[in-house]
Amino acid sequence: MEYYENEQKPQRALLISVDYGAFDAEASMEELYALAESAGAQVVGSMIQKLEKPVSATYVGTGRLEEIAGMCEGGDIDLIIADDELTPVQIRQIEDATDVRVIDRTMLILDIFALRANSKEGKLQVETAQLRYMLPRLTGKGVQMSRLGGGIGTRGPGESKLETDRRHIRRKLEALEEKLDEIEKRREQLRKRRKKDGVITAAIVGYTNAGKSTLMNFLTDAGVLEKDQLFATLDPTSRALKLPNGVTVMLIDTVGFVRRLPHHLVKAFRSTLEEAASADIIINVCDASSDEALLHLDVTKKLLEELGCADTPIITVFNKSDLVESIADIPSISGGVRISAKKGTGIDALLAAIEDNLPVRMHRVRLLLPFAKTGLTAEIRRSGTLFSEEYTPDGVEVDALVDDRLYAVVREYEK
């Protein structure tokens, strides 16, 4: 359990939702529960109201709002979290009726992002998304940053660091976006350099808390934070992985997805997610033990399509298979691989699937390199596999496995 600065105990939260048929309200509420806990809240209750549509002024119906207000009278509830994106009017009306602070699903996710961001880019992206969310909500009591001081939904800039003035926030946004543009240009240059150098990239994507970081650590000893909570990893991590066939690929761990991820959050983290969009292979990790495994795969698929990854080879990985009682309970998808990243089972099958989807063909070669070209052995070690090298009077005899790019360079020295 995480605690807030200047607080002795976690905030007690009541979760509310309106089921109007646009999504699976029960499943979404379960996810909201997990999100709230990831932010450090103690969930003390939840309620779902069936309506044709949310009430424009109060989100829930008048009678239900009175019921919520009654629950808040004893002071046992510090925070109300709505499983939707609320309007400033809805937030104000619920706060007036309950005298309890109200945040919505987007504010909660932004708060977790603010908590998890470690890199300069991650922090800039979070602050940009928070400001964009705040800008249209600067009227009345819709955003009460000044009286909150460190609670859920207020991490990040807050009013203590920003005047609640539209012009000031717009200027701040412009400055942040300039910095993000500079970072994105550097990231794009790095991607171009990887392509030029023939570096193959494989992005690990998937629903949050599916075990992506555990898999990354098992394969590469990357030291990525592993935690049983949503969005434990926010900043991308890259590490080299040498496959059994000798090919080296660059594995990239990315931020996890959730259902109904607000569009402006996807936009704010687009440069981070571009790592997936530009990858040669996508490894889509899914929690096989979840009852909603197929739904999680669908959420990830739609987000990948939005990022323009429809034509990229995707390997579906059912992680945590050791937690499933029967193999028959794991969904069957063509090309899917069942693994346990924690126990290391099924990894050979995953590596074989990565090899099968490589964008390059490998060549086993025996070379006689002139002494003036012996520097090529270092290149073979870096991007291929050097089985042996032997110095002879005529040059260096090499037995190696190389890709198409390197083969074009060394083929003239084949024996």
Coordinates of N, CA and C in Angstrom, one line a residue, residues 27-226:
A27 N -17.3 -5.3 -15.2 CA -15.9 -5.5 -15.4 C -15.1 -4.2 -15.3
S28 N -15.7 -3.1 -15.8 CA -15.0 -1.8 -15.7 C -14.9 -1.4 -14.3
M29 N -15.9 -1.7 -13.5 CA -15.8 -1.3 -12.0 C -14.7 -2.1 -11.3
E30 N -14.6 -3.4 -11.7 CA -13.5 -4.2 -11.1 C -12.1 -3.6 -11.5
E31 N -12.0 -3.1 -12.7 CA -10.8 -2.5 -13.1 C -10.6 -1.1 -12.4
L32 N -11.6 -0.4 -12.2 CA -11.5 0.9 -11.4 C -11.1 0.6 -10.0
Y33 N -11.6 -0.5 -9.4 CA -11.1 -0.9 -8.1 C -9.6 -1.1 -8.0
A34 N -9.1 -1.8 -9.1 CA -7.7 -2.1 -9.1 C -6.9 -0.8 -9.3
L35 N -7.4 0.1 -10.2 CA -6.8 1.4 -10.4 C -6.7 2.2 -9.1
A36 N -7.8 2.2 -8.4 CA -7.9 3.0 -7.1 C -6.8 2.5 -6.2
E37 N -6.7 1.2 -6.1 CA -5.8 0.6 -5.2 C -4.3 0.9 -5.6
S38 N -4.1 0.9 -6.9 CA -2.8 1.2 -7.4 C -2.4 2.7 -7.1
A39 N -3.4 3.5 -7.0 CA -3.1 4.9 -6.6 C -2.9 5.1 -5.1
G40 N -3.2 4.0 -4.4 CA -3.0 4.1 -2.9 C -4.3 4.2 -2.1
A41 N -5.5 4.2 -2.7 CA -6.7 4.4 -2.0 C -7.2 3.1 -1.4
Q42 N -8.0 3.2 -0.3 CA -8.7 2.1 0.3 C -10.1 2.1 -0.1
V43 N -10.5 1.2 -1.0 CA -11.9 1.2 -1.5 C -12.8 0.7 -0.4
V44 N -13.8 1.5 0.0 CA -14.7 1.1 1.1 C -16.1 0.7 0.5
G45 N -16.4 0.9 -0.7 CA -17.7 0.6 -1.3 C -17.8 1.0 -2.7
S46 N -18.8 0.4 -3.4 CA -19.0 0.8 -4.8 C -20.5 0.6 -5.1
M47 N -21.0 1.4 -6.1 CA -22.4 1.2 -6.5 C -22.5 1.5 -8.0
I48 N -23.3 0.8 -8.7 CA -23.6 1.0 -10.1 C -25.1 1.2 -10.3
Q49 N -25.4 2.3 -11.0 CA -26.9 2.6 -11.3 C -27.1 2.4 -12.8
K50 N -28.2 1.7 -13.1 CA -28.6 1.5 -14.5 C -29.5 2.7 -14.9
L51 N -29.0 3.3 -16.0 CA -29.8 4.4 -16.6 C -29.6 4.4 -18.1
E52 N -30.5 5.0 -18.8 CA -30.4 5.1 -20.2 C -29.2 5.9 -20.6
K53 N -28.9 6.9 -19.8 CA -27.6 7.7 -20.1 C -27.3 8.4 -18.8
P54 N -26.1 8.9 -18.5 CA -25.8 9.6 -17.3 C -26.6 10.9 -17.3
V55 N -26.9 11.3 -16.1 CA -27.7 12.6 -15.9 C -26.7 13.7 -16.1
S56 N -27.1 14.7 -17.0 CA -26.2 15.7 -17.4 C -25.7 16.6 -16.3
A57 N -26.5 16.8 -15.2 CA -26.1 17.7 -14.2 C -25.4 17.0 -13.0
T58 N -25.8 15.7 -12.7 CA -25.4 15.0 -11.5 C -24.7 13.7 -11.8
Y59 N -24.6 13.2 -13.0 CA -24.1 11.9 -13.4 C -25.0 10.8 -13.0
V60 N -25.3 10.6 -11.7 CA -26.2 9.6 -11.2 C -27.6 10.3 -11.0
G61 N -28.6 9.5 -10.8 CA -29.9 10.1 -10.6 C -30.0 10.8 -9.2
T62 N -31.0 11.6 -9.1 CA -31.2 12.4 -7.9 C -31.3 11.5 -6.6
G63 N -32.1 10.5 -6.7 CA -32.3 9.6 -5.6 C -31.0 8.9 -5.2
R64 N -30.3 8.4 -6.2 CA -29.0 7.8 -5.9 C -28.0 8.8 -5.3
L65 N -28.0 10.0 -5.8 CA -27.1 11.0 -5.3 C -27.4 11.3 -3.8
E66 N -28.7 11.3 -3.4 CA -29.0 11.4 -2.0 C -28.5 10.3 -1.2
E67 N -28.6 9.1 -1.8 CA -28.1 7.9 -1.1 C -26.6 8.0 -0.9
I68 N -25.8 8.4 -1.9 CA -24.4 8.6 -1.8 C -24.1 9.7 -0.7
A69 N -24.9 10.8 -0.7 CA -24.6 11.8 0.3 C -24.8 11.3 1.7
G70 N -25.8 10.4 1.9 CA -26.1 9.8 3.2 C -24.9 8.9 3.6
M71 N -24.3 8.2 2.7 CA -23.1 7.4 3.0 C -21.9 8.2 3.4
C72 N -21.9 9.4 2.9 CA -20.7 10.3 3.2 C -20.9 11.1 4.5
E73 N -22.1 11.1 5.1 CA -22.3 11.9 6.2 C -21.5 11.6 7.4
G74 N -21.1 10.3 7.6 CA -20.4 9.9 8.8 C -18.9 10.2 8.7
G75 N -18.4 10.8 7.6 CA -17.0 11.1 7.5 C -16.1 9.9 7.2
D76 N -16.8 8.8 6.8 CA -16.0 7.6 6.5 C -15.5 7.5 5.1
I77 N -15.9 8.5 4.3 CA -15.5 8.5 2.9 C -14.8 9.8 2.6
D78 N -13.5 9.7 2.1 CA -12.7 10.9 1.8 C -12.8 11.3 0.3
L79 N -13.2 10.3 -0.5 CA -13.1 10.5 -2.0 C -14.1 9.7 -2.7
I80 N -14.7 10.3 -3.8 CA -15.7 9.6 -4.7 C -15.0 9.5 -6.0
I81 N -14.9 8.3 -6.6 CA -14.3 8.1 -7.9 C -15.4 7.6 -8.9
A82 N -15.6 8.3 -9.9 CA -16.6 8.0 -10.9 C -15.9 7.2 -12.1
D83 N -16.6 6.2 -12.6 CA -16.0 5.3 -13.6 C -16.4 5.9 -15.0
D84 N -16.2 7.1 -15.2 CA -16.4 7.8 -16.4 C -15.6 9.1 -16.4
E85 N -15.6 9.8 -17.5 CA -15.0 11.2 -17.5 C -16.2 12.2 -17.3
L86 N -16.1 12.8 -16.1 CA -17.2 13.7 -15.7 C -17.0 15.2 -16.3
T87 N -18.1 15.9 -16.4 CA -18.0 17.3 -16.7 C -17.8 18.1 -15.5
P88 N -17.3 19.4 -15.6 CA -17.1 20.2 -14.4 C -18.4 20.4 -13.6
V89 N -19.5 20.5 -14.3 CA -20.8 20.6 -13.7 C -21.1 19.4 -12.8
Q90 N -20.9 18.2 -13.4 CA -21.2 17.0 -12.6 C -20.3 16.9 -11.4
I91 N -19.0 17.2 -11.5 CA -18.1 17.1 -10.4 C -18.6 18.1 -9.3
R92 N -19.0 19.3 -9.7 CA -19.4 20.4 -8.8 C -20.7 19.9 -8.0
Q93 N -21.7 19.4 -8.8 CA -22.9 19.0 -8.2 C -22.8 17.9 -7.2
I94 N -22.0 16.9 -7.5 CA -21.7 15.8 -6.6 C -21.0 16.3 -5.4
E95 N -20.0 17.1 -5.6 CA -19.3 17.7 -4.4 C -20.2 18.5 -3.5
D96 N -21.1 19.3 -4.1 CA -22.0 20.1 -3.3 C -22.9 19.3 -2.5
A97 N -23.4 18.1 -3.1 CA -24.3 17.3 -2.4 C -23.7 16.4 -1.3
T98 N -22.4 16.1 -1.5 CA -21.8 15.1 -0.5 C -20.7 15.8 0.4
D99 N -20.2 17.0 0.0 CA -19.1 17.6 0.7 C -17.9 16.7 0.7
V100 N -17.8 15.9 -0.3 CA -16.6 15.0 -0.5 C -16.0 15.3 -1.9
R101 N -14.7 15.2 -1.9 CA -14.0 15.5 -3.2 C -14.3 14.4 -4.2
V102 N -14.5 14.8 -5.5 CA -14.8 13.9 -6.6 C -13.8 14.0 -7.7
I103 N -13.4 12.8 -8.1 CA -12.5 12.7 -9.3 C -13.1 11.7 -10.2
D104 N -12.7 11.7 -11.5 CA -13.2 10.7 -12.4 C -12.1 9.7 -12.9
R105 N -12.5 8.8 -13.7 CA -11.6 7.8 -14.2 C -10.3 8.3 -14.8
T106 N -10.5 9.4 -15.6 CA -9.3 10.0 -16.3 C -8.3 10.6 -15.3
M107 N -8.9 11.3 -14.3 CA -8.1 12.0 -13.3 C -7.3 10.9 -12.5
L108 N -8.0 9.8 -12.2 CA -7.3 8.7 -11.5 C -6.2 8.1 -12.3
I109 N -6.4 7.8 -13.6 CA -5.3 7.3 -14.4 C -4.1 8.3 -14.5
L110 N -4.5 9.5 -14.7 CA -3.4 10.6 -14.7 C -2.6 10.6 -13.4
D111 N -3.3 10.4 -12.3 CA -2.7 10.4 -11.0 C -1.7 9.3 -10.9
I112 N -2.1 8.1 -11.4 CA -1.2 6.9 -11.3 C 0.0 7.2 -12.3
F113 N -0.2 7.7 -13.4 CA 0.8 8.1 -14.3 C 1.8 9.0 -13.7
A114 N 1.3 10.0 -13.0 CA 2.2 11.0 -12.3 C 3.0 10.3 -11.2
L115 N 2.4 9.3 -10.6 CA 3.1 8.5 -9.5 C 4.2 7.7 -10.1
R116 N 4.0 7.1 -11.3 CA 4.9 6.1 -11.8 C 6.0 6.7 -12.7
A117 N 5.8 7.9 -13.3 CA 6.7 8.5 -14.2 C 8.1 8.8 -13.6
N118 N 9.1 8.3 -14.2 CA 10.5 8.5 -13.6 C 11.4 9.3 -14.6
S119 N 11.2 9.1 -15.9 CA 12.1 9.8 -16.8 C 11.6 11.2 -17.0
K120 N 12.5 12.0 -17.6 CA 12.1 13.4 -17.9 C 11.0 13.4 -18.9
E121 N 11.0 12.5 -19.9 CA 10.0 12.5 -20.9 C 8.7 12.0 -20.3
G122 N 8.7 11.0 -19.4 CA 7.5 10.5 -18.8 C 6.8 11.6 -18.0
K123 N 7.6 12.4 -17.2 CA 7.1 13.5 -16.4 C 6.5 14.6 -17.3
L124 N 7.2 14.9 -18.3 CA 6.6 15.9 -19.3 C 5.3 15.5 -19.9
Q125 N 5.2 14.2 -20.3 CA 4.0 13.7 -20.9 C 2.8 13.7 -19.9
V126 N 3.1 13.3 -18.6 CA 2.1 13.4 -17.6 C 1.6 14.8 -17.4
E127 N 2.5 15.7 -17.2 CA 2.1 17.1 -16.9 C 1.3 17.7 -18.1
T128 N 1.7 17.3 -19.3 CA 1.0 17.8 -20.5 C -0.4 17.3 -20.5
A129 N -0.6 16.0 -20.3 CA -1.9 15.4 -20.2 C -2.8 16.0 -19.1
Q130 N -2.2 16.2 -17.9 CA -2.9 16.8 -16.8 C -3.4 18.2 -17.2
L131 N -2.5 19.0 -17.7 CA -2.9 20.4 -18.1 C -4.0 20.4 -19.1
R132 N -3.9 19.6 -20.1 CA -4.9 19.5 -21.2 C -6.3 19.1 -20.6
Y133 N -6.2 18.3 -19.6 CA -7.4 17.9 -18.9 C -8.0 19.0 -18.0
M134 N -7.1 19.7 -17.4 CA -7.5 20.8 -16.5 C -8.1 22.0 -17.2
L135 N -7.6 22.3 -18.4 CA -7.9 23.6 -19.1 C -9.4 23.8 -19.2
P136 N -10.2 22.9 -19.7 CA -11.6 23.2 -19.8 C -12.4 23.1 -18.5
R137 N -11.7 22.8 -17.4 CA -12.3 22.5 -16.1 C -12.0 23.5 -15.1
L138 N -11.6 24.7 -15.5 CA -11.2 25.8 -14.6 C -12.3 26.7 -14.1
T139 N -13.5 26.2 -14.1 CA -14.6 27.1 -13.7 C -15.2 26.5 -12.4
G140 N -15.6 27.5 -11.5 CA -16.3 27.1 -10.3 C -15.4 26.1 -9.4
K141 N -16.1 25.1 -8.9 CA -15.4 24.1 -8.1 C -14.9 22.9 -8.8
G142 N -15.0 22.9 -10.2 CA -14.6 21.8 -10.9 C -13.2 21.2 -10.7
V143 N -12.3 22.2 -10.5 CA -10.9 21.7 -10.2 C -10.5 22.5 -8.9
Q144 N -10.4 21.8 -7.8 CA -10.1 22.4 -6.5 C -8.7 22.1 -6.1
M145 N -7.8 22.4 -6.9 CA -6.4 22.0 -6.6 C -5.8 22.6 -5.3
S146 N -6.2 23.8 -5.0 CA -5.6 24.5 -3.9 C -5.9 23.9 -2.6
R147 N -7.0 23.2 -2.4 CA -7.4 22.7 -1.1 C -7.1 21.2 -1.0
L148 N -6.4 20.6 -1.9 CA -6.2 19.2 -1.9 C -4.9 18.7 -1.3
G149 N -3.8 19.3 -1.8 CA -2.5 19.0 -1.2 C -2.1 17.6 -1.1
G150 N -1.9 16.9 -2.3 CA -1.3 15.6 -2.3 C -2.2 14.4 -2.3
G151 N -3.5 14.6 -2.4 CA -4.4 13.4 -2.5 C -4.4 12.8 -3.9
I152 N -5.2 11.7 -4.0 CA -5.4 11.1 -5.3 C -6.0 12.1 -6.3
G153 N -5.5 12.1 -7.5 CA -6.0 13.0 -8.5 C -5.3 14.4 -8.5
T154 N -4.4 14.6 -7.6 CA -3.7 15.9 -7.5 C -2.2 15.9 -7.6
R155 N -1.6 14.6 -7.8 CA -0.2 14.6 -8.0 C 0.1 15.2 -9.4
G156 N 1.3 15.7 -9.5 CA 1.7 16.4 -10.7 C 1.7 17.9 -10.4
P157 N 1.4 18.8 -11.3 CA 1.5 20.2 -11.1 C 0.7 20.8 -10.0
G158 N -0.6 20.6 -10.0 CA -1.4 21.2 -8.9 C -1.4 22.7 -8.9
E159 N -2.3 23.3 -8.2 CA -2.5 24.7 -8.2 C -1.3 25.4 -7.4
S160 N -0.7 24.6 -6.5 CA 0.4 25.2 -5.8 C 1.6 25.6 -6.7
K161 N 1.7 25.0 -7.9 CA 2.7 25.2 -8.8 C 2.2 26.0 -10.0
L162 N 0.9 26.1 -10.2 CA 0.4 26.7 -11.4 C -0.7 27.7 -11.0
E163 N -0.7 28.9 -11.6 CA -1.9 29.7 -11.4 C -3.0 29.1 -12.2
T164 N -4.2 29.2 -11.7 CA -5.3 28.6 -12.5 C -5.8 29.7 -13.4
D165 N -5.0 30.0 -14.3 CA -5.3 31.0 -15.3 C -5.1 30.4 -16.7
R166 N -6.1 30.5 -17.6 CA -6.0 29.8 -18.9 C -4.8 30.2 -19.7
R167 N -4.5 31.5 -19.7 CA -3.4 31.9 -20.5 C -2.1 31.4 -20.0
H168 N -1.9 31.3 -18.7 CA -0.7 30.8 -18.1 C -0.6 29.3 -18.5
I169 N -1.7 28.6 -18.4 CA -1.6 27.1 -18.6 C -1.3 26.9 -20.1
R170 N -1.9 27.7 -21.0 CA -1.6 27.6 -22.4 C -0.2 27.8 -22.7
R171 N 0.4 28.8 -22.0 CA 1.8 29.1 -22.2 C 2.7 27.9 -21.7
K172 N 2.2 27.4 -20.6 CA 3.0 26.3 -20.0 C 2.9 25.1 -20.9
L173 N 1.7 24.8 -21.5 CA 1.5 23.7 -22.5 C 2.4 23.9 -23.7
E174 N 2.5 25.1 -24.2 CA 3.3 25.3 -25.4 C 4.8 25.0 -25.1
A175 N 5.2 25.4 -23.9 CA 6.6 25.1 -23.5 C 6.9 23.6 -23.3
L176 N 5.9 23.0 -22.7 CA 6.0 21.5 -22.5 C 6.0 20.8 -23.8
E177 N 5.2 21.2 -24.8 CA 5.1 20.5 -26.1 C 6.4 20.8 -26.9
E178 N 7.0 21.9 -26.7 CA 8.3 22.2 -27.4 C 9.3 21.2 -26.9
K179 N 9.4 21.0 -25.5 CA 10.3 20.1 -25.0 C 10.1 18.6 -25.4
L180 N 8.8 18.3 -25.5 CA 8.4 16.9 -25.9 C 8.8 16.7 -27.4
D181 N 8.6 17.8 -28.2 CA 9.0 17.7 -29.6 C 10.5 17.4 -29.8
E182 N 11.3 18.1 -28.9 CA 12.7 17.9 -29.0 C 13.1 16.4 -28.6
I183 N 12.4 15.9 -27.6 CA 12.7 14.5 -27.1 C 12.2 13.6 -28.2
E184 N 11.1 13.9 -28.8 CA 10.6 13.0 -29.9 C 11.5 13.0 -31.1
K185 N 12.1 14.1 -31.4 CA 13.0 14.2 -32.5 C 14.3 13.3 -32.2
R186 N 14.7 13.4 -31.0 CA 15.9 12.6 -30.6 C 15.5 11.1 -30.7
R187 N 14.3 10.8 -30.2 CA 13.8 9.4 -30.2 C 13.7 8.9 -31.7
E188 N 13.2 9.7 -32.5 CA 13.1 9.4 -34.0 C 14.4 9.2 -34.6
Q189 N 15.4 10.0 -34.2 CA 16.8 9.8 -34.7 C 17.4 8.5 -34.3
L190 N 17.1 8.1 -33.0 CA 17.5 6.9 -32.5 C 16.9 5.7 -33.2
R191 N 15.6 5.8 -33.5 CA 14.9 4.8 -34.3 C 15.5 4.6 -35.7
K192 N 15.8 5.8 -36.3 CA 16.4 5.7 -37.7 C 17.8 5.1 -37.6
R193 N 18.6 5.4 -36.6 CA 19.9 4.9 -36.4 C 19.8 3.3 -36.3
R194 N 18.8 2.9 -35.5 CA 18.6 1.5 -35.3 C 18.3 0.8 -36.6
K195 N 17.5 1.4 -37.4 CA 17.1 0.8 -38.7 C 18.3 0.8 -39.6
K196 N 19.1 1.9 -39.6 CA 20.3 2.0 -40.5 C 21.3 1.0 -40.1
D197 N 21.4 0.7 -38.8 CA 22.4 -0.2 -38.3 C 21.9 -1.7 -38.3
G198 N 20.7 -1.8 -38.8 CA 20.1 -3.2 -38.9 C 19.7 -3.8 -37.6
V199 N 19.4 -2.9 -36.6 CA 19.0 -3.4 -35.3 C 17.5 -3.8 -35.4
I200 N 17.2 -5.0 -35.0 CA 15.8 -5.5 -35.1 C 15.2 -5.2 -33.7
T201 N 14.0 -4.6 -33.7 CA 13.3 -4.3 -32.5 C 12.1 -5.2 -32.3
A202 N 11.8 -5.5 -31.0 CA 10.6 -6.3 -30.6 C 10.0 -5.6 -29.4
A203 N 8.8 -5.0 -29.6 CA 8.2 -4.3 -28.5 C 7.3 -5.3 -27.7
I204 N 7.4 -5.2 -26.4 CA 6.6 -6.0 -25.5 C 5.4 -5.1 -25.1
V205 N 4.2 -5.5 -25.5 CA 3.0 -4.6 -25.2 C 2.0 -5.5 -24.5
G206 N 0.9 -4.9 -24.1 CA -0.2 -5.7 -23.5 C -0.9 -5.0 -22.4
Y207 N -1.9 -5.6 -21.9 CA -2.7 -5.0 -20.9 C -1.9 -4.8 -19.6
T208 N -2.2 -3.8 -18.9 CA -1.4 -3.5 -17.7 C -1.5 -4.7 -16.7
N209 N -0.3 -4.9 -16.1 CA -0.2 -6.0 -15.1 C -0.3 -7.4 -15.7
A210 N 0.0 -7.5 -16.9 CA 0.0 -8.8 -17.6 C 1.3 -9.6 -17.4
G211 N 2.3 -8.9 -16.9 CA 3.6 -9.6 -16.6 C 4.7 -9.2 -17.7
K212 N 4.5 -8.1 -18.3 CA 5.5 -7.6 -19.4 C 6.9 -7.4 -18.8
S213 N 6.9 -6.7 -17.7 CA 8.2 -6.4 -17.1 C 8.9 -7.7 -16.5
T214 N 8.1 -8.6 -16.0 CA 8.6 -9.9 -15.5 C 9.3 -10.6 -16.7
L215 N 8.6 -10.6 -17.8 CA 9.2 -11.3 -19.0 C 10.4 -10.6 -19.5
M216 N 10.4 -9.3 -19.5 CA 11.6 -8.5 -19.9 C 12.8 -8.8 -19.0
N217 N 12.5 -8.9 -17.7 CA 13.6 -9.2 -16.8 C 14.1 -10.6 -16.9
F218 N 13.2 -11.6 -17.2 CA 13.7 -13.0 -17.4 C 14.5 -13.1 -18.6
L219 N 14.2 -12.4 -19.7 CA 14.9 -12.6 -20.9 C 16.2 -11.8 -20.9
T220 N 16.3 -10.7 -20.2 CA 17.4 -9.8 -20.4 C 18.1 -9.3 -19.1
D221 N 17.6 -9.7 -18.0 CA 18.1 -9.2 -16.7 C 18.1 -7.7 -16.7
A222 N 16.9 -7.1 -17.2 CA 16.9 -5.7 -17.4 C 16.7 -4.9 -16.1
G223 N 16.3 -5.5 -15.0 CA 16.1 -4.8 -13.7 C 14.9 -3.9 -13.7
V224 N 13.9 -4.2 -14.6 CA 12.7 -3.4 -14.6 C 11.8 -3.7 -13.4
L225 N 11.2 -2.6 -12.8 CA 10.3 -2.8 -11.7 C 9.2 -3.8 -12.0
E226 N 9.1 -4.8 -11.1 CA 8.0 -5.8 -11.2 C 7.1 -5.6 -9.9

